[in-house]
């Protein structure tokens, strides 16, 4: 059970601190709920108890809803962020979706980083925020602006690039981002001026940090634990803050010399959507659906080109 001090209850800091001092965890509150309501006479403390109970009801015991209601909520709350690449957006039914984790898989030179750059600049061009975590020193806002002037001219560059050189640093950055977004939510709820909501999180590439720890006997267990933690963290960020999460994954040689995603089968259920990229002649690239939660994966591949002014 989470600690009460970490919950976004939108109370005065002193009130929430007093509540957390008396009832450390949510479990403690649930066990003592009736006792607290009967013995509390202070109005401010009653308000704190009520806020905590409402938070638990909405996040841990939400009312039962049918499929139509869930679909309407999804259509109202979550948006689709386009790549500004017609064939790829058509393949993905509009683009990448907020609240979901989309993964690009392919060999070196297949266009993974270029597509991440285009998604980031397209988001910035709409006046929205984008966070980028780079693990291989390949992602540069300056390079993105030079490659995609049609996007860069319309808006400032994304928030900046955070560099992570090991999986523990990546997890720390994701945890810090969650804290920052939670604080921004509290600011907006209080009516204070706040920055626009973060729309897109790009991580290029988690596999570069985790894949090396998965092979062999020594340290493989720690690698799988780190991979599981990373997958949960990305999904939690997407769901909790309605982010569109976009990651990349390279390929390695599998059984029969067939290429397979570097993070293996244990990672296969982490992304909601997986796009397999391939190389054609010259600048031509292909994209096929390997996992797609809202439709079949047997659609014909989409073809696009890596051009000087972006992907199209």
GROMACS .gro file of C-alpha atoms in nm, residues 81-85 95-96 112-126 128-131 144 148 151 158 199-202 244 246 310-311:
model
   38
   81UNK     CA    1  -0.037   1.214  -3.162
   82UNK     CA    2   0.059   1.184  -3.532
   83UNK     CA    3   0.410   1.121  -3.665
   84UNK     CA    4   0.331   1.354  -3.961
   85UNK     CA    5   0.417   1.060  -4.186
   95UNK     CA    6  -0.057   0.787  -3.470
   96UNK     CA    7   0.061   0.703  -3.121
  112UNK     CA    8   1.399   0.433  -3.521
  113UNK     CA    9   1.572   0.747  -3.393
  114UNK     CA   10   1.456   0.956  -3.690
  115UNK     CA   11   1.095   0.862  -3.619
  116UNK     CA   12   1.142   0.950  -3.251
  117UNK     CA   13   1.282   1.288  -3.353
  118UNK     CA   14   0.992   1.350  -3.589
  119UNK     CA   15   0.737   1.258  -3.322
  120UNK     CA   16   0.909   1.493  -3.075
  121UNK     CA   17   0.926   1.784  -3.317
  122UNK     CA   18   0.568   1.730  -3.434
  123UNK     CA   19   0.458   1.745  -3.070
  124UNK     CA   20   0.659   2.064  -3.013
  125UNK     CA   21   0.515   2.213  -3.333
  126UNK     CA   22   0.168   2.188  -3.179
  128UNK     CA   23   0.294   2.084  -2.652
  129UNK     CA   24   0.570   1.952  -2.429
  130UNK     CA   25   0.790   1.652  -2.497
  131UNK     CA   26   1.046   1.484  -2.269
  144UNK     CA   27   1.622   1.735  -3.493
  148UNK     CA   28   1.292   1.885  -3.966
  151UNK     CA   29   0.843   2.145  -3.754
  158UNK     CA   30   1.139   2.002  -2.704
  199UNK     CA   31   0.217   1.496  -2.402
  200UNK     CA   32   0.503   1.272  -2.515
  201UNK     CA   33   0.787   1.081  -2.349
  202UNK     CA   34   1.057   0.943  -2.580
  244UNK     CA   35   0.218   0.885  -2.509
  246UNK     CA   36   0.756   0.604  -2.740
  310UNK     CA   37   1.217   1.441  -4.213
  311UNK     CA   38   1.037   1.112  -4.254
   0.00000   0.00000   0.00000
